[in-house]
Amino acid sequence: KRQDGAVAMEMQPLKSAEGGDTADGPGTRPRGGPKKEKSVLQAKLTQLAVQIGKAGLAMSAITVIILVLYFVIETFVVQGRPWVAECAPVYVQYWVKFFIIGVTVLVVAVPEGLPLAVTISLAYSVK
């Protein structure tokens, strides 16, 4: 319809990705839509978070290895105790305890490292 030389808008269904019908039909996603690009700060933060996760994993593995080696050397070399089959459940209990300590180190390292990653990445972005 024309009014004063301009085209009047009529109510029509939406033809966009925000909730209405699309050009391909209902329920389909638009092809070739723009991807969200990460900012420099987000990229640095992601990189630091991955590095902190890897470092936490390495430290927890090193912790478990050191605890197991310390237990084995202290028990069987320094104290000179022989391996007794009846004591195997006690030895396994110690090793499980060491594994739990390693998991605890990993669980604490990652969340504590994320605020550090944010602080470091903000310091880099300010420079």
mmCIF file of N, CA and C in Angstrom:
data_model
loop_
_atom_site.group_PDB
_atom_site.id
_atom_site.type_symbol
_atom_site.label_atom_id
_atom_site.label_comp_id
_atom_site.label_asym_id
_atom_site.label_seq_id
_atom_site.Cartn_x
_atom_site.Cartn_y
_atom_site.Cartn_z
ATOM 1 N N LYS A 1 0.841 -1.182 0.000
ATOM 2 C CA LYS A 1 0.000 0.000 0.000
ATOM 3 C C LYS A 1 0.879 1.235 0.000
ATOM 4 N N ARG A 2 0.438 2.220 -0.659
ATOM 5 C CA ARG A 2 1.213 3.457 -0.730
ATOM 6 C C ARG A 2 0.508 4.543 0.081
ATOM 7 N N GLN A 3 1.304 5.235 0.855
ATOM 8 C CA GLN A 3 0.798 6.373 1.605
ATOM 9 C C GLN A 3 1.810 7.492 1.481
ATOM 10 N N ASP A 4 1.448 8.553 0.918
ATOM 11 C CA ASP A 4 2.300 9.734 0.754
ATOM 12 C C ASP A 4 3.619 9.397 0.053
ATOM 13 N N GLY A 5 3.581 8.528 -0.911
ATOM 14 C CA GLY A 5 4.773 8.193 -1.689
ATOM 15 C C GLY A 5 5.697 7.191 -1.018
ATOM 16 N N ALA A 6 5.372 6.693 0.169
ATOM 17 C CA ALA A 6 6.212 5.714 0.859
ATOM 18 C C ALA A 6 5.454 4.404 0.981
ATOM 19 N N VAL A 7 6.179 3.344 1.103
ATOM 20 C CA VAL A 7 5.561 2.028 1.224
ATOM 21 C C VAL A 7 5.254 1.776 2.691
ATOM 22 N N ALA A 8 4.021 1.444 2.981
ATOM 23 C CA ALA A 8 3.627 1.137 4.355
ATOM 24 C C ALA A 8 3.987 -0.308 4.656
ATOM 25 N N MET A 9 4.488 -0.566 5.864
ATOM 26 C CA MET A 9 4.881 -1.911 6.257
ATOM 27 C C MET A 9 3.674 -2.670 6.761
ATOM 28 N N GLU A 10 3.543 -3.910 6.345
ATOM 29 C CA GLU A 10 2.497 -4.773 6.846
ATOM 30 C C GLU A 10 3.116 -5.776 7.809
ATOM 31 N N MET A 11 2.296 -6.345 8.668
ATOM 32 C CA MET A 11 2.780 -7.348 9.607
ATOM 33 C C MET A 11 3.146 -8.608 8.839
ATOM 34 N N GLN A 12 4.418 -8.994 8.941
ATOM 35 C CA GLN A 12 4.891 -10.205 8.294
ATOM 36 C C GLN A 12 5.702 -11.003 9.298
ATOM 37 N N PRO A 13 5.761 -12.337 9.124
ATOM 38 C CA PRO A 13 6.580 -13.133 10.039
ATOM 39 C C PRO A 13 8.053 -12.794 9.863
ATOM 40 N N LEU A 14 8.790 -12.944 10.973
ATOM 41 C CA LEU A 14 10.221 -12.666 10.939
ATOM 42 C C LEU A 14 10.928 -13.666 10.049
ATOM 43 N N LYS A 15 11.892 -13.204 9.304
ATOM 44 C CA LYS A 15 12.709 -14.097 8.488
ATOM 45 C C LYS A 15 14.163 -13.892 8.870
ATOM 46 N N SER A 16 14.458 -14.300 10.098
ATOM 47 C CA SER A 16 15.825 -14.163 10.586
ATOM 48 C C SER A 16 16.143 -15.340 11.485
ATOM 49 N N ALA A 17 17.369 -15.392 11.978
ATOM 50 C CA ALA A 17 17.806 -16.490 12.842
ATOM 51 C C ALA A 17 17.377 -16.280 14.283
ATOM 52 N N GLU A 18 16.708 -15.189 14.597
ATOM 53 C CA GLU A 18 16.391 -14.891 15.975
ATOM 54 C C GLU A 18 15.095 -15.486 16.472
ATOM 55 N N GLY A 19 14.469 -16.327 15.698
ATOM 56 C CA GLY A 19 13.296 -16.951 16.281
ATOM 57 C C GLY A 19 12.162 -17.115 15.311
ATOM 58 N N GLY A 20 12.155 -16.462 14.199
ATOM 59 C CA GLY A 20 11.077 -16.608 13.241
ATOM 60 C C GLY A 20 11.432 -17.614 12.175
ATOM 61 N N ASP A 21 10.686 -17.564 11.089
ATOM 62 C CA ASP A 21 10.966 -18.456 9.972
ATOM 63 C C ASP A 21 12.224 -17.989 9.268
ATOM 64 N N THR A 22 12.940 -18.931 8.733
ATOM 65 C CA THR A 22 14.119 -18.593 7.953
ATOM 66 C C THR A 22 13.814 -18.792 6.490
ATOM 67 N N ALA A 23 14.736 -18.401 5.665
ATOM 68 C CA ALA A 23 14.525 -18.536 4.230
ATOM 69 C C ALA A 23 14.470 -20.002 3.814
ATOM 70 N N ASP A 24 15.124 -20.875 4.572
ATOM 71 C CA ASP A 24 15.135 -22.298 4.252
ATOM 72 C C ASP A 24 13.945 -23.034 4.834
ATOM 73 N N GLY A 25 13.191 -22.409 5.675
ATOM 74 C CA GLY A 25 12.047 -23.058 6.301
ATOM 75 C C GLY A 25 12.230 -23.090 7.801
ATOM 76 N N PRO A 26 11.169 -23.449 8.524
ATOM 77 C CA PRO A 26 11.277 -23.457 9.987
ATOM 78 C C PRO A 26 12.175 -24.593 10.461
ATOM 79 N N GLY A 27 12.930 -24.328 11.535
ATOM 80 C CA GLY A 27 13.742 -25.349 12.166
ATOM 81 C C GLY A 27 15.121 -25.520 11.558
ATOM 82 N N THR A 28 15.473 -24.715 10.586
ATOM 83 C CA THR A 28 16.799 -24.834 10.005
ATOM 84 C C THR A 28 17.642 -23.652 10.422
ATOM 85 N N ARG A 29 18.953 -23.882 10.454
ATOM 86 C CA ARG A 29 19.875 -22.815 10.839
ATOM 87 C C ARG A 29 20.389 -22.101 9.598
ATOM 88 N N PRO A 30 20.675 -20.825 9.722
ATOM 89 C CA PRO A 30 21.221 -20.119 8.569
ATOM 90 C C PRO A 30 22.629 -20.618 8.265
ATOM 91 N N ARG A 31 22.934 -20.687 6.995
ATOM 92 C CA ARG A 31 24.256 -21.158 6.582
ATOM 93 C C ARG A 31 25.196 -19.979 6.444
ATOM 94 N N GLY A 32 26.457 -20.250 6.814
ATOM 95 C CA GLY A 32 27.482 -19.231 6.615
ATOM 96 C C GLY A 32 27.328 -18.004 7.484
ATOM 97 N N GLY A 33 26.699 -18.166 8.637
ATOM 98 C CA GLY A 33 26.530 -17.025 9.526
ATOM 99 C C GLY A 33 27.860 -16.590 10.093
ATOM 100 N N PRO A 34 27.943 -15.366 10.548
ATOM 101 C CA PRO A 34 29.222 -14.891 11.080
ATOM 102 C C PRO A 34 29.549 -15.593 12.389
ATOM 103 N N LYS A 35 30.799 -16.006 12.530
ATOM 104 C CA LYS A 35 31.247 -16.644 13.761
ATOM 105 C C LYS A 35 31.711 -15.565 14.732
ATOM 106 N N LYS A 36 31.505 -15.833 16.011
ATOM 107 C CA LYS A 36 32.001 -14.899 17.012
ATOM 108 C C LYS A 36 33.504 -15.087 17.129
ATOM 109 N N GLU A 37 34.237 -14.024 16.953
ATOM 110 C CA GLU A 37 35.676 -14.090 17.078
ATOM 111 C C GLU A 37 36.065 -13.685 18.490
ATOM 112 N N LYS A 38 37.099 -14.347 19.012
ATOM 113 C CA LYS A 38 37.568 -14.025 20.346
ATOM 114 C C LYS A 38 38.396 -12.753 20.302
ATOM 115 N N SER A 39 38.259 -11.986 21.365
ATOM 116 C CA SER A 39 39.108 -10.812 21.479
ATOM 117 C C SER A 39 40.509 -11.263 21.881
ATOM 118 N N VAL A 40 41.432 -10.345 21.834
ATOM 119 C CA VAL A 40 42.809 -10.663 22.202
ATOM 120 C C VAL A 40 42.868 -11.100 23.661
ATOM 121 N N LEU A 41 42.113 -10.434 24.506
ATOM 122 C CA LEU A 41 42.090 -10.778 25.926
ATOM 123 C C LEU A 41 41.513 -12.173 26.138
ATOM 124 N N GLN A 42 40.429 -12.504 25.452
ATOM 125 C CA GLN A 42 39.839 -13.829 25.594
ATOM 126 C C GLN A 42 40.786 -14.907 25.094
ATOM 127 N N ALA A 43 41.503 -14.643 24.019
ATOM 128 C CA ALA A 43 42.449 -15.623 23.493
ATOM 129 C C ALA A 43 43.587 -15.868 24.475
ATOM 130 N N LYS A 44 44.113 -14.791 25.048
ATOM 131 C CA LYS A 44 45.184 -14.940 26.032
ATOM 132 C C LYS A 44 44.680 -15.652 27.285
ATOM 133 N N LEU A 45 43.478 -15.332 27.709
ATOM 134 C CA LEU A 45 42.904 -15.970 28.886
ATOM 135 C C LEU A 45 42.704 -17.456 28.655
ATOM 136 N N THR A 46 42.218 -17.826 27.486
ATOM 137 C CA THR A 46 42.040 -19.239 27.165
ATOM 138 C C THR A 46 43.375 -19.958 27.148
ATOM 139 N N GLN A 47 44.367 -19.337 26.535
ATOM 140 C CA GLN A 47 45.693 -19.945 26.467
ATOM 141 C C GLN A 47 46.287 -20.131 27.864
ATOM 142 N N LEU A 48 46.163 -19.127 28.713
ATOM 143 C CA LEU A 48 46.687 -19.240 30.075
ATOM 144 C C LEU A 48 45.933 -20.283 30.887
ATOM 145 N N ALA A 49 44.623 -20.374 30.708
ATOM 146 C CA ALA A 49 43.842 -21.368 31.441
ATOM 147 C C ALA A 49 44.261 -22.779 31.035
ATOM 148 N N VAL A 50 44.527 -22.993 29.754
ATOM 149 C CA VAL A 50 44.984 -24.309 29.295
ATOM 150 C C VAL A 50 46.361 -24.613 29.876
ATOM 151 N N GLN A 51 47.249 -23.630 29.869
ATOM 152 C CA GLN A 51 48.589 -23.839 30.427
ATOM 153 C C GLN A 51 48.529 -24.144 31.917
ATOM 154 N N ILE A 52 47.669 -23.443 32.645
ATOM 155 C CA ILE A 52 47.537 -23.692 34.081
ATOM 156 C C ILE A 52 46.961 -25.082 34.326
ATOM 157 N N GLY A 53 46.011 -25.509 33.497
ATOM 158 C CA GLY A 53 45.466 -26.861 33.627
ATOM 159 C C GLY A 53 46.518 -27.924 33.399
ATOM 160 N N LYS A 54 47.348 -27.734 32.384
ATOM 161 C CA LYS A 54 48.426 -28.699 32.112
ATOM 162 C C LYS A 54 49.447 -28.712 33.238
ATOM 163 N N ALA A 55 49.792 -27.525 33.753
ATOM 164 C CA ALA A 55 50.747 -27.454 34.858
ATOM 165 C C ALA A 55 50.177 -28.109 36.116
ATOM 166 N N GLY A 56 48.890 -27.915 36.377
ATOM 167 C CA GLY A 56 48.259 -28.560 37.528
ATOM 168 C C GLY A 56 48.245 -30.064 37.395
ATOM 169 N N LEU A 57 47.983 -30.561 36.191
ATOM 170 C CA LEU A 57 48.004 -32.003 35.944
ATOM 171 C C LEU A 57 49.406 -32.566 36.142
ATOM 172 N N ALA A 58 50.411 -31.859 35.630
ATOM 173 C CA ALA A 58 51.794 -32.315 35.791
ATOM 174 C C ALA A 58 52.198 -32.326 37.264
ATOM 175 N N MET A 59 51.824 -31.280 37.993
ATOM 176 C CA MET A 59 52.193 -31.214 39.410
ATOM 177 C C MET A 59 51.497 -32.295 40.228
ATOM 178 N N SER A 60 50.250 -32.593 39.896
ATOM 179 C CA SER A 60 49.562 -33.653 40.638
ATOM 180 C C SER A 60 50.181 -35.017 40.332
ATOM 181 N N ALA A 61 50.581 -35.256 39.083
ATOM 182 C CA ALA A 61 51.239 -36.521 38.748
ATOM 183 C C ALA A 61 52.586 -36.627 39.450
ATOM 184 N N ILE A 62 53.340 -35.527 39.472
ATOM 185 C CA ILE A 62 54.630 -35.534 40.166
ATOM 186 C C ILE A 62 54.438 -35.766 41.657
ATOM 187 N N THR A 63 53.404 -35.183 42.228
ATOM 188 C CA THR A 63 53.119 -35.377 43.652
ATOM 189 C C THR A 63 52.846 -36.842 43.967
ATOM 190 N N VAL A 64 52.024 -37.492 43.148
ATOM 191 C CA VAL A 64 51.708 -38.909 43.376
ATOM 192 C C VAL A 64 52.969 -39.761 43.241
ATOM 193 N N ILE A 65 53.768 -39.507 42.220
ATOM 194 C CA ILE A 65 54.982 -40.295 41.998
ATOM 195 C C ILE A 65 55.955 -40.131 43.161
ATOM 196 N N ILE A 66 56.133 -38.899 43.625
ATOM 197 C CA ILE A 66 57.052 -38.664 44.740
ATOM 198 C C ILE A 66 56.548 -39.336 46.013
ATOM 199 N N LEU A 67 55.261 -39.243 46.297
ATOM 200 C CA LEU A 67 54.719 -39.877 47.507
ATOM 201 C C LEU A 67 54.875 -41.402 47.459
ATOM 202 N N VAL A 68 54.597 -41.997 46.305
ATOM 203 C CA VAL A 68 54.736 -43.458 46.184
ATOM 204 C C VAL A 68 56.199 -43.859 46.337
ATOM 205 N N LEU A 69 57.103 -43.140 45.651
ATOM 206 C CA LEU A 69 58.526 -43.464 45.765
ATOM 207 C C LEU A 69 59.032 -43.281 47.194
ATOM 208 N N TYR A 70 58.593 -42.222 47.842
ATOM 209 C CA TYR A 70 59.009 -41.990 49.233
ATOM 210 C C TYR A 70 58.538 -43.140 50.128
ATOM 211 N N PHE A 71 57.277 -43.550 49.946
ATOM 212 C CA PHE A 71 56.747 -44.645 50.759
ATOM 213 C C PHE A 71 57.526 -45.935 50.511
ATOM 214 N N VAL A 72 57.772 -46.260 49.245
ATOM 215 C CA VAL A 72 58.463 -47.514 48.916
ATOM 216 C C VAL A 72 59.897 -47.492 49.433
ATOM 217 N N ILE A 73 60.604 -46.390 49.222
ATOM 218 C CA ILE A 73 61.997 -46.310 49.677
ATOM 219 C C ILE A 73 62.073 -46.324 51.198
ATOM 220 N N GLU A 74 61.213 -45.550 51.845
ATOM 221 C CA GLU A 74 61.223 -45.493 53.311
ATOM 222 C C GLU A 74 60.871 -46.847 53.923
ATOM 223 N N THR A 75 59.870 -47.511 53.370
ATOM 224 C CA THR A 75 59.395 -48.756 53.972
ATOM 225 C C THR A 75 60.323 -49.938 53.677
ATOM 226 N N PHE A 76 60.700 -50.106 52.431
ATOM 227 C CA PHE A 76 61.405 -51.329 52.043
ATOM 228 C C PHE A 76 62.923 -51.189 52.007
ATOM 229 N N VAL A 77 63.447 -49.979 51.855
ATOM 230 C CA VAL A 77 64.896 -49.818 51.788
ATOM 231 C C VAL A 77 65.447 -49.336 53.128
ATOM 232 N N VAL A 78 64.920 -48.225 53.637
ATOM 233 C CA VAL A 78 65.468 -47.649 54.867
ATOM 234 C C VAL A 78 65.128 -48.520 56.072
ATOM 235 N N GLN A 79 63.856 -48.882 56.221
ATOM 236 C CA GLN A 79 63.455 -49.704 57.367
ATOM 237 C C GLN A 79 63.744 -51.179 57.137
ATOM 238 N N GLY A 80 63.966 -51.577 55.917
ATOM 239 C CA GLY A 80 64.343 -52.963 55.602
ATOM 240 C C GLY A 80 63.227 -53.972 55.794
ATOM 241 N N ARG A 81 61.981 -53.562 55.701
ATOM 242 C CA ARG A 81 60.869 -54.498 55.851
ATOM 243 C C ARG A 81 60.687 -55.300 54.559
ATOM 244 N N PRO A 82 60.439 -56.568 54.679
ATOM 245 C CA PRO A 82 60.185 -57.363 53.466
ATOM 246 C C PRO A 82 58.737 -57.188 53.001
ATOM 247 N N TRP A 83 58.509 -57.465 51.713
ATOM 248 C CA TRP A 83 57.144 -57.432 51.166
ATOM 249 C C TRP A 83 56.396 -58.625 51.739
ATOM 250 N N VAL A 84 55.337 -58.365 52.456
ATOM 251 C CA VAL A 84 54.530 -59.418 53.056
ATOM 252 C C VAL A 84 53.167 -59.388 52.375
ATOM 253 N N ALA A 85 52.723 -60.545 51.887
ATOM 254 C CA ALA A 85 51.461 -60.611 51.147
ATOM 255 C C ALA A 85 50.275 -60.214 52.025
ATOM 256 N N GLU A 86 50.363 -60.471 53.311
ATOM 257 C CA GLU A 86 49.263 -60.113 54.205
ATOM 258 C C GLU A 86 49.136 -58.597 54.362
ATOM 259 N N CYS A 87 50.223 -57.875 54.121
ATOM 260 C CA CYS A 87 50.204 -56.419 54.262
ATOM 261 C C CYS A 87 49.857 -55.711 52.954
ATOM 262 N N ALA A 88 49.611 -56.446 51.886
ATOM 263 C CA ALA A 88 49.306 -55.839 50.584
ATOM 264 C C ALA A 88 48.098 -54.897 50.642
ATOM 265 N N PRO A 89 47.006 -55.256 51.352
ATOM 266 C CA PRO A 89 45.893 -54.299 51.433
ATOM 267 C C PRO A 89 46.280 -52.972 52.098
ATOM 268 N N VAL A 90 47.206 -53.019 53.055
ATOM 269 C CA VAL A 90 47.657 -51.789 53.707
ATOM 270 C C VAL A 90 48.458 -50.942 52.719
ATOM 271 N N TYR A 91 49.325 -51.626 51.934
ATOM 272 C CA TYR A 91 50.106 -50.898 50.928
ATOM 273 C C TYR A 91 49.188 -50.263 49.886
ATOM 274 N N VAL A 92 48.188 -50.987 49.445
ATOM 275 C CA VAL A 92 47.236 -50.457 48.461
ATOM 276 C C VAL A 92 46.469 -49.282 49.058
ATOM 277 N N GLN A 93 46.146 -49.382 50.336
ATOM 278 C CA GLN A 93 45.440 -48.281 50.997
ATOM 279 C C GLN A 93 46.298 -47.008 50.994
ATOM 280 N N TYR A 94 47.593 -47.146 51.240
ATOM 281 C CA TYR A 94 48.486 -45.994 51.173
ATOM 282 C C TYR A 94 48.524 -45.416 49.757
ATOM 283 N N TRP A 95 48.622 -46.284 48.738
ATOM 284 C CA TRP A 95 48.712 -45.819 47.357
ATOM 285 C C TRP A 95 47.429 -45.111 46.924
ATOM 286 N N VAL A 96 46.287 -45.610 47.380
ATOM 287 C CA VAL A 96 45.023 -44.929 47.083
ATOM 288 C C VAL A 96 44.991 -43.558 47.760
ATOM 289 N N LYS A 97 45.511 -43.495 48.968
ATOM 290 C CA LYS A 97 45.596 -42.212 49.675
ATOM 291 C C LYS A 97 46.471 -41.234 48.890
ATOM 292 N N PHE A 98 47.587 -41.707 48.353
ATOM 293 C CA PHE A 98 48.463 -40.848 47.561
ATOM 294 C C PHE A 98 47.770 -40.383 46.283
ATOM 295 N N PHE A 99 47.011 -41.262 45.655
ATOM 296 C CA PHE A 99 46.263 -40.895 44.454
ATOM 297 C C PHE A 99 45.217 -39.829 44.774
ATOM 298 N N ILE A 100 44.546 -39.966 45.912
ATOM 299 C CA ILE A 100 43.550 -38.970 46.324
ATOM 300 C C ILE A 100 44.218 -37.614 46.559
ATOM 301 N N ILE A 101 45.410 -37.628 47.138
ATOM 302 C CA ILE A 101 46.137 -36.371 47.343
ATOM 303 C C ILE A 101 46.467 -35.736 45.998
ATOM 304 N N GLY A 102 46.877 -36.549 45.014
ATOM 305 C CA GLY A 102 47.167 -36.027 43.679
ATOM 306 C C GLY A 102 45.947 -35.415 43.016
ATOM 307 N N VAL A 103 44.800 -36.073 43.159
ATOM 308 C CA VAL A 103 43.560 -35.527 42.599
ATOM 309 C C VAL A 103 43.189 -34.222 43.295
ATOM 310 N N THR A 104 43.419 -34.158 44.592
ATOM 311 C CA THR A 104 43.144 -32.927 45.337
ATOM 312 C C THR A 104 44.015 -31.783 44.842
ATOM 313 N N VAL A 105 45.290 -32.064 44.581
ATOM 314 C CA VAL A 105 46.185 -31.034 44.048
ATOM 315 C C VAL A 105 45.656 -30.539 42.704
ATOM 316 N N LEU A 106 45.215 -31.453 41.847
ATOM 317 C CA LEU A 106 44.689 -31.072 40.534
ATOM 318 C C LEU A 106 43.424 -30.235 40.663
ATOM 319 N N VAL A 107 42.513 -30.649 41.528
ATOM 320 C CA VAL A 107 41.239 -29.936 41.687
ATOM 321 C C VAL A 107 41.451 -28.538 42.254
ATOM 322 N N VAL A 108 42.425 -28.393 43.134
ATOM 323 C CA VAL A 108 42.693 -27.076 43.723
ATOM 324 C C VAL A 108 43.473 -26.191 42.755
ATOM 325 N N ALA A 109 44.355 -26.789 41.949
ATOM 326 C CA ALA A 109 45.221 -26.000 41.066
ATOM 327 C C ALA A 109 44.433 -25.292 39.977
ATOM 328 N N VAL A 110 43.455 -25.949 39.374
ATOM 329 C CA VAL A 110 42.763 -25.359 38.225
ATOM 330 C C VAL A 110 41.899 -24.162 38.627
ATOM 331 N N PRO A 111 40.989 -24.263 39.606
ATOM 332 C CA PRO A 111 40.199 -23.064 39.947
ATOM 333 C C PRO A 111 41.041 -21.934 40.530
ATOM 334 N N GLU A 112 42.105 -22.259 41.258
ATOM 335 C CA GLU A 112 42.946 -21.207 41.807
ATOM 336 C C GLU A 112 43.757 -20.531 40.713
ATOM 337 N N GLY A 113 44.014 -21.250 39.633
ATOM 338 C CA GLY A 113 44.797 -20.679 38.552
ATOM 339 C C GLY A 113 44.006 -19.763 37.644
ATOM 340 N N LEU A 114 42.699 -19.916 37.588
ATOM 341 C CA LEU A 114 41.901 -19.093 36.681
ATOM 342 C C LEU A 114 41.909 -17.607 37.055
ATOM 343 N N PRO A 115 41.752 -17.235 38.331
ATOM 344 C CA PRO A 115 41.889 -15.805 38.652
ATOM 345 C C PRO A 115 43.290 -15.273 38.338
ATOM 346 N N LEU A 116 44.305 -16.125 38.518
ATOM 347 C CA LEU A 116 45.658 -15.724 38.164
ATOM 348 C C LEU A 116 45.761 -15.480 36.662
ATOM 349 N N ALA A 117 45.127 -16.329 35.870
ATOM 350 C CA ALA A 117 45.138 -16.163 34.411
ATOM 351 C C ALA A 117 44.460 -14.850 34.016
ATOM 352 N N VAL A 118 43.366 -14.526 34.679
ATOM 353 C CA VAL A 118 42.677 -13.261 34.384
ATOM 354 C C VAL A 118 43.575 -12.079 34.721
ATOM 355 N N THR A 119 44.230 -12.130 35.863
ATOM 356 C CA THR A 119 45.108 -11.029 36.276
ATOM 357 C C THR A 119 46.271 -10.858 35.307
ATOM 358 N N ILE A 120 46.900 -11.963 34.919
ATOM 359 C CA ILE A 120 48.037 -11.890 34.008
ATOM 360 C C ILE A 120 47.607 -11.393 32.639
ATOM 361 N N SER A 121 46.476 -11.896 32.151
ATOM 362 C CA SER A 121 46.028 -11.458 30.814
ATOM 363 C C SER A 121 45.629 -9.981 30.833
ATOM 364 N N LEU A 122 45.060 -9.505 31.926
ATOM 365 C CA LEU A 122 44.758 -8.065 32.025
ATOM 366 C C LEU A 122 46.038 -7.237 32.053
ATOM 367 N N ALA A 123 47.050 -7.751 32.722
ATOM 368 C CA ALA A 123 48.334 -7.040 32.754
ATOM 369 C C ALA A 123 48.940 -6.979 31.355
ATOM 370 N N TYR A 124 48.839 -8.074 30.591
ATOM 371 C CA TYR A 124 49.342 -8.071 29.219
ATOM 372 C C TYR A 124 48.555 -7.090 28.347
ATOM 373 N N SER A 125 47.242 -7.058 28.526
ATOM 374 C CA SER A 125 46.422 -6.197 27.665
ATOM 375 C C SER A 125 46.643 -4.719 27.968
ATOM 376 N N VAL A 126 47.012 -4.387 29.183
ATOM 377 C CA VAL A 126 47.267 -2.994 29.550
ATOM 378 C C VAL A 126 48.564 -2.514 28.912
ATOM 379 N N LYS A 127 49.546 -3.423 28.822
ATOM 380 C CA LYS A 127 50.818 -3.052 28.203
ATOM 381 C C LYS A 127 50.572 -2.838 26.767
#
